[in-house]
Structure formats: structure tokens, C-alpha cells
Coordinates of C-alpha atoms and ligand atoms in Angstrom, one line a residue:
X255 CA 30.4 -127.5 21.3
X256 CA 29.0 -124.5 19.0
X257 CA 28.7 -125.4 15.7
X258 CA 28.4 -123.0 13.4
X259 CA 27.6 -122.5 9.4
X260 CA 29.4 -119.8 7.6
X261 CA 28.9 -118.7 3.9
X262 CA 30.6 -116.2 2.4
X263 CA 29.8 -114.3 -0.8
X264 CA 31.2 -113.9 -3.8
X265 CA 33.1 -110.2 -2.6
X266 CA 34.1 -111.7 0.4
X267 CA 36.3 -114.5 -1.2
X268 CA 36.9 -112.1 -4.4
X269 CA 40.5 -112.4 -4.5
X270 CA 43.4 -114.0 -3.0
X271 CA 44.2 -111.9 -0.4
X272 CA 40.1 -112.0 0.8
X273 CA 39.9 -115.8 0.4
X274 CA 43.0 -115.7 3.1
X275 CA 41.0 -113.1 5.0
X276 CA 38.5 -115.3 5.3
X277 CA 40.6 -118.2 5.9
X278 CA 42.5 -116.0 9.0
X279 CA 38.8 -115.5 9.8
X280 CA 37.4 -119.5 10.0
X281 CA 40.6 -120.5 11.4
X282 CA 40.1 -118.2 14.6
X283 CA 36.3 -119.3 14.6
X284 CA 37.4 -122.8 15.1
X285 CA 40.3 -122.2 17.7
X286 CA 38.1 -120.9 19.4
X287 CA 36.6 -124.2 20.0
X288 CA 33.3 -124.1 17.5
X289 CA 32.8 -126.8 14.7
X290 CA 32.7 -124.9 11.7
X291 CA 31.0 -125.4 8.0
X292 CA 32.1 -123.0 6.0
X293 CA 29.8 -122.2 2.4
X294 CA 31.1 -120.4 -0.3
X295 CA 30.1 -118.7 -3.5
X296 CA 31.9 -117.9 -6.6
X297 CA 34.5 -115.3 -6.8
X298 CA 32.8 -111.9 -7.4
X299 CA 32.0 -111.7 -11.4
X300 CA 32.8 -115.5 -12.0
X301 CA 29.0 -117.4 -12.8
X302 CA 27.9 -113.9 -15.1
X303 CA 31.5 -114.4 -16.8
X304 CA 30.5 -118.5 -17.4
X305 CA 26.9 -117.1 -18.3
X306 CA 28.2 -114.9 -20.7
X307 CA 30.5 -117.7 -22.1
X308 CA 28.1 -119.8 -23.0
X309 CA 25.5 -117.5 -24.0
X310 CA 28.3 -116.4 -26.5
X311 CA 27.7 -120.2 -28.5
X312 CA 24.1 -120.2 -27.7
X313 CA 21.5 -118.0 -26.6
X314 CA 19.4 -120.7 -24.4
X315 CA 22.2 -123.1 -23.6
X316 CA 21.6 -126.8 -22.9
X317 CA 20.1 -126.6 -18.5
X318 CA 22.3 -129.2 -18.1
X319 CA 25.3 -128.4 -19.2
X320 CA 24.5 -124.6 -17.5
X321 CA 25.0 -126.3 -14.7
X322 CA 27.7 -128.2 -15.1
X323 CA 29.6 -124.7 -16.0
X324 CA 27.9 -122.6 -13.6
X325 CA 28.9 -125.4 -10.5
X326 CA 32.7 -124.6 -11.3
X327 CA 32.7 -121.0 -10.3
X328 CA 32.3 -122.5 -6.0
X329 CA 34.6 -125.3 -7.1
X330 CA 37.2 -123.5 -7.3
X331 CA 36.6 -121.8 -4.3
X332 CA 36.4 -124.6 -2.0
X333 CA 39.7 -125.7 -3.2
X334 CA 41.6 -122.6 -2.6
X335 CA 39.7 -121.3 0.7
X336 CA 40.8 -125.0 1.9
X337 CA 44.6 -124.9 0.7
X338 CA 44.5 -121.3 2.1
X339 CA 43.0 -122.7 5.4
X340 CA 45.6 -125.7 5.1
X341 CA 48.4 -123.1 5.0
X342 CA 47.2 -121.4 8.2
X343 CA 47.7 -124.8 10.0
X344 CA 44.3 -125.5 10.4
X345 CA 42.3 -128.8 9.0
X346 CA 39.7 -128.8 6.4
X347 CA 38.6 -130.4 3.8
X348 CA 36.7 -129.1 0.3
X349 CA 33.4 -130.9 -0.9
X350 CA 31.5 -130.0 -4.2
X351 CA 27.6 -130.0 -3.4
X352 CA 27.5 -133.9 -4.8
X353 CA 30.5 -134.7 -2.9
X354 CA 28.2 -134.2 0.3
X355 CA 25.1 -135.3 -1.5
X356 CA 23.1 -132.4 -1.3
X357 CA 20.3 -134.4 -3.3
X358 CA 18.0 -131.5 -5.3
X359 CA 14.8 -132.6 -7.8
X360 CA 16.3 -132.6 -11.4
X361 CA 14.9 -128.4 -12.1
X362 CA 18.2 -127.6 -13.8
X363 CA 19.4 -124.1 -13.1
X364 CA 16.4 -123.7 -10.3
X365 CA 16.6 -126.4 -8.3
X366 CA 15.2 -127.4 -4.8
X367 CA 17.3 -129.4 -2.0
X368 CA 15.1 -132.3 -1.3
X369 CA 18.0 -134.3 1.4
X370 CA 21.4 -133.6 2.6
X371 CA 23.5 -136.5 3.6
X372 CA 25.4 -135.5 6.7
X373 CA 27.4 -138.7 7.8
X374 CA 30.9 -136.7 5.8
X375 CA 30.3 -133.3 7.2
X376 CA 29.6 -134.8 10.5
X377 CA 32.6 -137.1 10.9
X378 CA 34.9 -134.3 9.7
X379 CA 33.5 -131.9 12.1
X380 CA 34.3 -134.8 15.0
X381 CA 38.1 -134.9 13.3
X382 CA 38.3 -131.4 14.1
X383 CA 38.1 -130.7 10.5
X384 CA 36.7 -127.6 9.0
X385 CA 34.1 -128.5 6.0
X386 CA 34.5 -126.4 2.8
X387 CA 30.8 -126.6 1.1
X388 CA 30.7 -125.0 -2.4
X389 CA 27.7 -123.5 -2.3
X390 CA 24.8 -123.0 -5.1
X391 CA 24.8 -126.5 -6.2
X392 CA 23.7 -129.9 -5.9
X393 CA 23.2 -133.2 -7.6
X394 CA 20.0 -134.6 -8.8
X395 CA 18.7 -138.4 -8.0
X396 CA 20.5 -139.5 -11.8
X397 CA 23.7 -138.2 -10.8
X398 CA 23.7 -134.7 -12.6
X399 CA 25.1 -131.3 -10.9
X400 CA 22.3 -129.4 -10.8
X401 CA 22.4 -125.5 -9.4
X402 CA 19.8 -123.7 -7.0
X403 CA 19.3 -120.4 -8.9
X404 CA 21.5 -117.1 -8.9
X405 CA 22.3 -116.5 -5.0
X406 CA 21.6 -119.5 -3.8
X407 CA 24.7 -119.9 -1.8
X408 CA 22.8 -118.2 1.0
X409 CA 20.0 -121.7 0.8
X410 CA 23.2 -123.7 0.7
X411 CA 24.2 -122.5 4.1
X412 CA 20.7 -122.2 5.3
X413 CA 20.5 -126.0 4.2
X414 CA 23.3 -127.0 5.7
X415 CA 22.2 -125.7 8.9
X416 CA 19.1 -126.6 9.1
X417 CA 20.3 -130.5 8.5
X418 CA 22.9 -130.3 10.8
X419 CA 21.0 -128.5 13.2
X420 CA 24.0 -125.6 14.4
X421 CA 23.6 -123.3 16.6
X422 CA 23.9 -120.5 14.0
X423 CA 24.5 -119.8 10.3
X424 CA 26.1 -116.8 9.8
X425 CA 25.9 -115.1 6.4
X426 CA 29.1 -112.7 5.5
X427 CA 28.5 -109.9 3.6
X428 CA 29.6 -106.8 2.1
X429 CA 27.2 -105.0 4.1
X430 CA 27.6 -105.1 8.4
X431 CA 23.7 -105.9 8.6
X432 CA 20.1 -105.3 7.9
X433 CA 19.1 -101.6 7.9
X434 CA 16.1 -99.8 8.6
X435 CA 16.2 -98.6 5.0
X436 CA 18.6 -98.4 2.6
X437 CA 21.4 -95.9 3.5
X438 CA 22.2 -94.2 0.3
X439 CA 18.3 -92.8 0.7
X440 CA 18.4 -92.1 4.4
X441 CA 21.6 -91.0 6.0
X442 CA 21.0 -92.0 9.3
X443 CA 19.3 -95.5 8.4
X444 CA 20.3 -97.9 11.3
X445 CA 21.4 -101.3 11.5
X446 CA 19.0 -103.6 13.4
X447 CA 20.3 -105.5 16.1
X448 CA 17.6 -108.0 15.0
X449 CA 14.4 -108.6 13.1
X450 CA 12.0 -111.5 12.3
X451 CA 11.9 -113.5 9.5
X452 CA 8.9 -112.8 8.4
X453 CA 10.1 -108.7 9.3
X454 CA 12.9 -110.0 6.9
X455 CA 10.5 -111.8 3.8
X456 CA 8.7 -108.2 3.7
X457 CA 12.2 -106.2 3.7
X458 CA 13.5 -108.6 0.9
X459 CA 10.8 -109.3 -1.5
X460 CA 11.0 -105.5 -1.2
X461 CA 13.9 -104.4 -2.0
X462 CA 16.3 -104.1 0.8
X463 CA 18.2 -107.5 -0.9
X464 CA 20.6 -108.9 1.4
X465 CA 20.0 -112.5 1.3
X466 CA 18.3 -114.5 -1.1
X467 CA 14.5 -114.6 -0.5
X468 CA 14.0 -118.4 -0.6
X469 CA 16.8 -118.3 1.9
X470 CA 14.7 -116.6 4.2
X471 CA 11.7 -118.6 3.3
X472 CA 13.8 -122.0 4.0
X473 CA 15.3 -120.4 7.5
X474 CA 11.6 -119.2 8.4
X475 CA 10.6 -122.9 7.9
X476 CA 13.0 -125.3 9.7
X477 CA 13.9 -122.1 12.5
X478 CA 17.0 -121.4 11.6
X479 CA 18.8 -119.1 13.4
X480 CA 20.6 -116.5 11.0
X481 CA 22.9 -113.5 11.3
X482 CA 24.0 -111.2 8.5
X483 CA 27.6 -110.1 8.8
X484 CA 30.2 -108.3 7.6
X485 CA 33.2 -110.1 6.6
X486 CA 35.8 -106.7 6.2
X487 CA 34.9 -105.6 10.1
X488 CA 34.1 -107.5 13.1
X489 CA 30.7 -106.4 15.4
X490 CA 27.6 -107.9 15.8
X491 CA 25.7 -107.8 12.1
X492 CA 21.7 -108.7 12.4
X493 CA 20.0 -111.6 14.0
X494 CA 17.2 -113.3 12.1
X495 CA 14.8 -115.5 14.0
X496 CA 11.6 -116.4 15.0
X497 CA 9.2 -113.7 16.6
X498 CA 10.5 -115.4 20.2
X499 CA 14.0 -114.9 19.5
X500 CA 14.3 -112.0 18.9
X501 CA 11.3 -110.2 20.9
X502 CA 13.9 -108.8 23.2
X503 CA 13.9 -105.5 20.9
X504 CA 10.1 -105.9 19.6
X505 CA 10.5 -102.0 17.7
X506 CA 6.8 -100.5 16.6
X507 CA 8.4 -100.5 13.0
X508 CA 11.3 -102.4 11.9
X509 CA 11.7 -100.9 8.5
X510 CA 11.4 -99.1 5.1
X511 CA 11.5 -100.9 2.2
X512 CA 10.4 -99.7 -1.3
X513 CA 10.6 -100.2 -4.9
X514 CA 11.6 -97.8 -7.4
X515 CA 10.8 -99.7 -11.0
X516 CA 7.2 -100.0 -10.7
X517 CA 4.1 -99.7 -13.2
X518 CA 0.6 -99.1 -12.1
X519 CA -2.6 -100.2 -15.0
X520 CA -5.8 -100.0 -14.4
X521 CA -9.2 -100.5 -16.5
X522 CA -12.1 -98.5 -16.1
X523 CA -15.7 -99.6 -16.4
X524 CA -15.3 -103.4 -16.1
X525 CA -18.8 -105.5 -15.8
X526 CA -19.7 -105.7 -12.5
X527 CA -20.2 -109.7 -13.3
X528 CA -18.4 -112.8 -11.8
X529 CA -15.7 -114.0 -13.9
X530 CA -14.3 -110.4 -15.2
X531 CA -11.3 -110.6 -12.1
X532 CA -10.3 -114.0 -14.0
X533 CA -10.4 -112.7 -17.5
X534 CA -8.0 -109.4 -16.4
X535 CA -5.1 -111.3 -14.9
X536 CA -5.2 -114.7 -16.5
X537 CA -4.0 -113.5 -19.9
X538 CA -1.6 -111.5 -17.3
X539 CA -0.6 -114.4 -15.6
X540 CA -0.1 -116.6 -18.4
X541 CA 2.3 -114.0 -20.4
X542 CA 4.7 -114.6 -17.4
X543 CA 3.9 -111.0 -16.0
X544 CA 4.1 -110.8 -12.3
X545 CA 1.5 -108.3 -10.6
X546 CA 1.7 -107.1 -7.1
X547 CA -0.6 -104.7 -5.5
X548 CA -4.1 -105.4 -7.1
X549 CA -7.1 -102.9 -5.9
X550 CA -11.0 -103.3 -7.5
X551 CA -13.0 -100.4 -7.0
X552 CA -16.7 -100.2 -7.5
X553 CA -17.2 -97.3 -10.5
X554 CA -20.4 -96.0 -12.1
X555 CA -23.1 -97.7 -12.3
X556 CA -22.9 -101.4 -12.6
X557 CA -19.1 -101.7 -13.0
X558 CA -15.9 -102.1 -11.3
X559 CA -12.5 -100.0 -12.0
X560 CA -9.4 -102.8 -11.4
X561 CA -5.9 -101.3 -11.0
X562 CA -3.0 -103.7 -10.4
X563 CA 0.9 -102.9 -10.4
X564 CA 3.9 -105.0 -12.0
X565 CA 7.1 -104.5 -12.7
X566 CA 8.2 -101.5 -14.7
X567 CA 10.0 -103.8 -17.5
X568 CA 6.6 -105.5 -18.0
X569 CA 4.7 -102.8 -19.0
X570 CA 4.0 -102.7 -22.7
X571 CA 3.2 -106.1 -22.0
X572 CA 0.2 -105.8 -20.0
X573 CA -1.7 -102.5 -21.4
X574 CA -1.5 -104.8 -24.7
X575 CA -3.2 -107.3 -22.8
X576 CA -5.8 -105.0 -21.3
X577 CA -6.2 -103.1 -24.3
X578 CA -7.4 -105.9 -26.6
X579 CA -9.9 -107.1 -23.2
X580 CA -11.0 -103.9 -23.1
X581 CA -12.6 -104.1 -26.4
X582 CA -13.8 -107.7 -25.8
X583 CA -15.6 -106.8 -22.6
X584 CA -16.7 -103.1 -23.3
X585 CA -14.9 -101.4 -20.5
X586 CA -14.6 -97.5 -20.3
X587 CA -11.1 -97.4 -20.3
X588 CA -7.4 -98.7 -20.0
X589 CA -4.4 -96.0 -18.0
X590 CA -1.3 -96.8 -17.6
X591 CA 1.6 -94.8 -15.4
X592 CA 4.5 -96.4 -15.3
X593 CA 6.5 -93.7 -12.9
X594 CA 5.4 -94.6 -10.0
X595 CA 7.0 -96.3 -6.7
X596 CA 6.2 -98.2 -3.7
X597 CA 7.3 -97.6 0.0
X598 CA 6.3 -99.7 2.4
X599 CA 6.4 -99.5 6.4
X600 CA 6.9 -103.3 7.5
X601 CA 6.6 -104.3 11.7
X602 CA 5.5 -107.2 13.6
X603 CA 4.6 -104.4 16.1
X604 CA 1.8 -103.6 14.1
X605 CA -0.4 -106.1 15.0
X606 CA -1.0 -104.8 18.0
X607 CA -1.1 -101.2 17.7
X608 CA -3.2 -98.7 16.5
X609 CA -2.5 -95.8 14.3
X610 CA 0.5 -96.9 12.6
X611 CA -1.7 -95.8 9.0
X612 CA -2.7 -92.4 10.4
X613 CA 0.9 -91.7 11.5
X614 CA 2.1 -92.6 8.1
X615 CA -0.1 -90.5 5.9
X616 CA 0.2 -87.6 8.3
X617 CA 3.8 -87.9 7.5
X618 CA 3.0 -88.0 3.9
X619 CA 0.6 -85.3 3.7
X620 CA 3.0 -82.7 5.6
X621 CA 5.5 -83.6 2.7
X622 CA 2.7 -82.7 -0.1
X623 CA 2.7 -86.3 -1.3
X624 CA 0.0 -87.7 -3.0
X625 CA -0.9 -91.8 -2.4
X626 CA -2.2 -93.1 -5.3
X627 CA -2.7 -96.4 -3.9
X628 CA -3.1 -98.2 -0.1
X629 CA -2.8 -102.1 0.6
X630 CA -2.1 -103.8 4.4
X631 CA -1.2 -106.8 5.8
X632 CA -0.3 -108.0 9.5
X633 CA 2.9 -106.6 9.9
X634 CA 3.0 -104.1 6.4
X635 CA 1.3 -101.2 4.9
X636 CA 2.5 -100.2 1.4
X637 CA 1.9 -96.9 -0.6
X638 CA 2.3 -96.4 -4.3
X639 CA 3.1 -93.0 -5.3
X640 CA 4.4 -91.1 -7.8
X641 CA 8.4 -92.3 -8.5
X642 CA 9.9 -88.2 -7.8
X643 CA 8.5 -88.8 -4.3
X644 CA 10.2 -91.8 -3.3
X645 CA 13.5 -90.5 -1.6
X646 CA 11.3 -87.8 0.4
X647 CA 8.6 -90.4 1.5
X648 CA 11.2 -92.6 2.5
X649 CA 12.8 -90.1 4.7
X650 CA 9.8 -88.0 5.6
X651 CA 8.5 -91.6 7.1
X652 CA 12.2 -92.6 8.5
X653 CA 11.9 -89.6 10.7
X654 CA 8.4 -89.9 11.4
X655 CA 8.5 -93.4 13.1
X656 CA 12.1 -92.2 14.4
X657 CA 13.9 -95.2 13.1
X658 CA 17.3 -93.2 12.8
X659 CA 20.5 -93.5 14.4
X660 CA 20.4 -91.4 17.5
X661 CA 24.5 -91.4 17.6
X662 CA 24.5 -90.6 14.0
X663 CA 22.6 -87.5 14.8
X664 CA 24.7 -86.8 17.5
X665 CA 28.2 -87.0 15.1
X666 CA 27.0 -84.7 12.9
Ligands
LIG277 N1 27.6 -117.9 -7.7 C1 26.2 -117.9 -7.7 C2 25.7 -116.6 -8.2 O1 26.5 -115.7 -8.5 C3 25.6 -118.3 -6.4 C4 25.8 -117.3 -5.3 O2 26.7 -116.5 -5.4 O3 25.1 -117.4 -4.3 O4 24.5 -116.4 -8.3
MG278 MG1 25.3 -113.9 -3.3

């Protein structure tokens, strides 16, 4: 028998009518002989209507109690996804995340699923029972609810598969899949029939969020088999898996992925001395500031030029920062640009072909657009560049590596 893990998000059990929607929708799964877990979320706009409740007594609210507020929003969707799945004629049976004993360390409103007790699910399932999981929340070794972090209905299900080792966990969605970029920049983006996981880290860390990253990371780790979905229309949504799951399609590039709200810093003239890499981003580091592509250059004599990006909010943040080391240490200079935007080409195909780079800035340079900065990895090559220039790199590239929908084209 198939057993299958289904969560559904907080628009897909957003009212009444979608809660029977997706009742209609579980019930037919499990007639049609698979034993089915079902996750949910909160309804859409319920845990930022709690956060905003208690934020209205107290601006940094007790973690505990957080949680004990923010767990209600997926109680009361098990309970009415299971009367609604009761009403259909079809068993199942609603358990809060301690109810199961989803055991998580005591990190209140971030915390990490350390076991899963499976002996309840499991003898359900043999009953012929569906299992209603609320998602997003667990109970800690004392007997406190405890919560995962916003989204984290998606590691719920991923959890709950990976314990109960099914056959698939099948995220719903208000989107039908993972695209090669995001379709309000590129008409013709496509939905991919399937991409890796680590395809997938790359796409979400930058930008193209569709599941919760640590979802991803959690799937990636115990090989879970994942598939995004749309829960308003039926077809085939996007396989996640390992590199020999899904090598059947093996594409050059999988996709585009970029990130408009970035900041690039850089300061000129640093000592060319050990120690001066440590004394630019601990002070970063410790303020909380996260920095993502990081280039050191040698400059004029003796000295090295250090340019780093970090999110756009952060900012003000880090020139302070490397405005008072700049005095301390004597270097030339501090810039600062913060209109500028990566795009990033990401492909397991990469590894093990040449001229991917070359194809890319060819693209760029027919467009007229200037790369500021380059970084690679394995599977990803990244470009920062000026922010105006995002939608046409993004395209310009799209149509370069041909990752379009042929039928689209065709349509139109
Ligand atoms: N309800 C929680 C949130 O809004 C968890 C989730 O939806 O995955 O973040
Ligand atoms: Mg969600």
C-alpha cells in the first residue's frame, strides 16, 4: 500500500468551502487505496492575526506563551478538515503536534524536531483511518507546545514522512509547481517536471520561495521524496529528489533565481595582513547582519579591496561598521550601493559542462549589462548587477539557455 503525506497551506484550507475542497480531495486519495497523513497549516492570515494580538500587549511577548497562541491557528484546522472529512464518510482522526509526540528541543518559536513517535499515526493508518497532523508545532521534553518557525508546516510533513518512511509527501500549494523563474518576470517561465534538492536549496535560498528552506534541507537529508502541487487543479506539480531520482530529465540549467533587495559595501585599501578578513565581518557578524557574496581583491600596493553584499534592510548597519574600521585600520576607502540585484543561473548540469559562464555573460553583454560582481559554485553561478537590470537579465538569460515553454510560444 502507498502511503502518502499531504500538507496543505494556509490558502488551501483558507475557508470553509477550501477545507471541504481539500477534504473531497484526501477522501478520493485514500479510496483510492493509499494510507494518507494529511498536514495542515493555519488558515490564510490566522498566526500574523495571533502575532499581532499579542504584539498589541507586548512588544516581545513571553516565547512560551507565543507558542502556545501561535499552535492554535493548525488546531483548529485539524478539527474542522477532520469533521469535514467525517462528513464525506470517510475516517480520520485530528492530532495536535504533542498529541503525536512530535518531541522538538525546547527553542521556543524556532524549534527543531528531535523524534516523532509513530505507534498512533501508524495504528490509525492500519484502521483505515486518515491522520489529521496540525502542522508547525511540537512539544518539548517538559511538556511545553513549542513551534518550528513561520512555514514550518512544510518540515512537519517532511517529518512526518521521513519517520514514517511514505512513498511520497506531497506539498499543496497555491502555485501548480517549481518554475524555471518566477513567472511575473518571464512570461514563458516553465514548470519543471522535476529538480534536485540541492537544484531546489539554490532556487529557494534564492528567492523562488515555495517551500520552506529547512524543509528542503530536512528532505535532502533523510531522502525524502517531495512533490509541489497545486491544490485548486489536478496535474503533475514538481518532483524533488535526489540527483538519481530524478536524472531522467538531467536539463543543462534548471533555473533562474534572483534577488531584488540587495546591498553591495566594499572597503578600499585594507592592509594586506592576516587578521584584517576577521576584523571586517566579525563586527558584521556579531550585529546580526547576514552577508552573502563576499569577493577580496588585491588593490595598490600592499592592500586588498573587500566587497561583500547583505540584505538591502541592513544597510546603514554595516557602512557604520566599516566606516568606524576604516579609520581604525587606515583603509582608503568605504562605498556603498545599495541598488543593486543578484540573478543567479543554478544546474546540476553544470558540473559537467563547459561554457555555461561564457554563454551567460554573452547574454549579458548583448543586453548592455554591466556585472559588477561574479561568484560560482558546483551547480550555480551568480551575478550582481545593477537592480534596473534585473527583469532584462533575467529574461535575456531565460531565452539564452532556452528554458521557456515551447507551447507557450506556440499559443501566442
Ligand atoms: N501557520 C504557520 C505560519 O503561518 C506555519 C505554516 O503555515 O507553515 O507561518
Ligand atoms: Mg506556508
Amino acid at each position: 500500500m502507498t502511503l502518502l503525506v499531504q500538507k496543505f497551506g494556509g490558502t488551501s484550507v483558507g475557508s470553509i468551502e477550501r477545507i471541504q475542497a481539500v477534504a473531497s480531495r484526501v477522501a478520493e486519495s485514500r479510496r483510492a487505496g493509499n494510507q494518507v497523513v494529511v498536514v495542515v497549516s493555519a488558515m490564510s492570515g490566522v498566526t500574523n492575526k495571533l502575532v499581532e494580538m499579542a504584539n498589541a500587549i507586548q512588544a516581545r511577548p513571553d516565547n512560551r506563551e507565543m507558542d502556545v497562541l501561535l499552535s492554535t491557528g493548525e488546531q483548529t484546522t485539524i478539527a474542522l478538515l477532520s469533521m469535514a472529512l467525517l462528513a464525506l464518510g470517510c475516517p480520520a482522526r485530528s492530532y495536535t503536534g504533542s498529541q503525536v509526540r512530535i518531541l522538538t528541543d525546547d527553542a521556543h518559536s524556532n524549534a527543531r524536531i528531535l523524534d516523532i513517535d509513530q505507534d498512533k499515526v501508524r495504528q490509525d493508518l492500519d484502521s483505515g483511518k486518515v491522520v489529521v497532523i496540525a502542522g508547525f508545532q511540537g512539544v518539548t521534553a517538559d511538556g511545553d507546545i513549542s513551534t518550528l518557525g513561520r512555514g514550518g508546516s512544510d518540515t512537519t510533513a517532511v517529518a512526518m514522512a521521513a519517520a514514517l518512511h511514505a512513498d511520497e509527501c506531497q506539498i499543496f500549494t497555491d502555485v501548480d509547481g517549481v518554475y524555471t523563474t518566477d513567472p511575473r518576470v518571464v512570461e514563458n517561465a516553465r514548470r519543471l517536471d522535476s529538480v534536485t534538492f540541492e537544484e531546489m536549496l539554490e532556487m529557494s535560498s534564492l528567492g523562488a520561495k515555495v517551500l520552506q528552506i529547512r524543509s528542503v534541507e530536512f528532505a535532502s537529508k533523510y531522502n525524502v521524496p517531495l512533490r509541489v502541487l497545486s491544490s485548486f487543479e489536478d496535474g503533475p506539480g514538481t518532483f524533488i529528489g535526489s540527483e538519481d531520482e530524478t536524472m531522467m530529465e538531467m536539463p543543462l540549467i534548471s533555473g533562474i533565481a534572483f534577488t531584488r533587495d540587495e546591498a553591495k559595501l566594499s572597503i578600499l585599501g585594507v592592509p594586506d595582513i592576516p587578521g584584517m578578513a576577521h576584523r571586517v565581518f566579525g563586527p558584521i557578524s556579531e550585529a546580526g547582519i547576514e552577508v552573502d557574496v563576499i569577493l577580496q581583491n588585491i588593490g595598490n600596493d600592499q592592500t586588498n579591496d573587500i566587497t561583500f553584499t547583505v540584505q538591502r534592510k541592513d544597510t546603514a548597519k554595516a557602512s557604520e561598521i566599516l566606516e568606524v574600521l576604516a579609520k581604525e585600520i587606515k583603509a582608503e576607502a568605504v562605498q556603498v550601493d545599495d541598488k543593486v540585484a543578484k540573478v543567479s543561473l543554478v544546474g546540476v548540469g553544470m558540473r559537467s559542462h563547459a561554457g555555461i559562464a561564457s554563454r551567460m555573460f554573452e547574454a549579458l553583454a548583448k543586453e548592455s549589462i554591466n556585472i559588477q560582481l561574479i561568484t560560482t559554485s558546483e551547480i550555480k553561478i551568480s551575478i550582481v548587477i545593477e537592480e534596473k537590470y534585473l527583469e532584462l537579465a533575467v529574461r535575456a538569460l531565460h531565452d539564452a539557455f532556452e528554458l521557456g515553454n515551447a507551447d507557450a510560444n506556440a499559443k501566442q
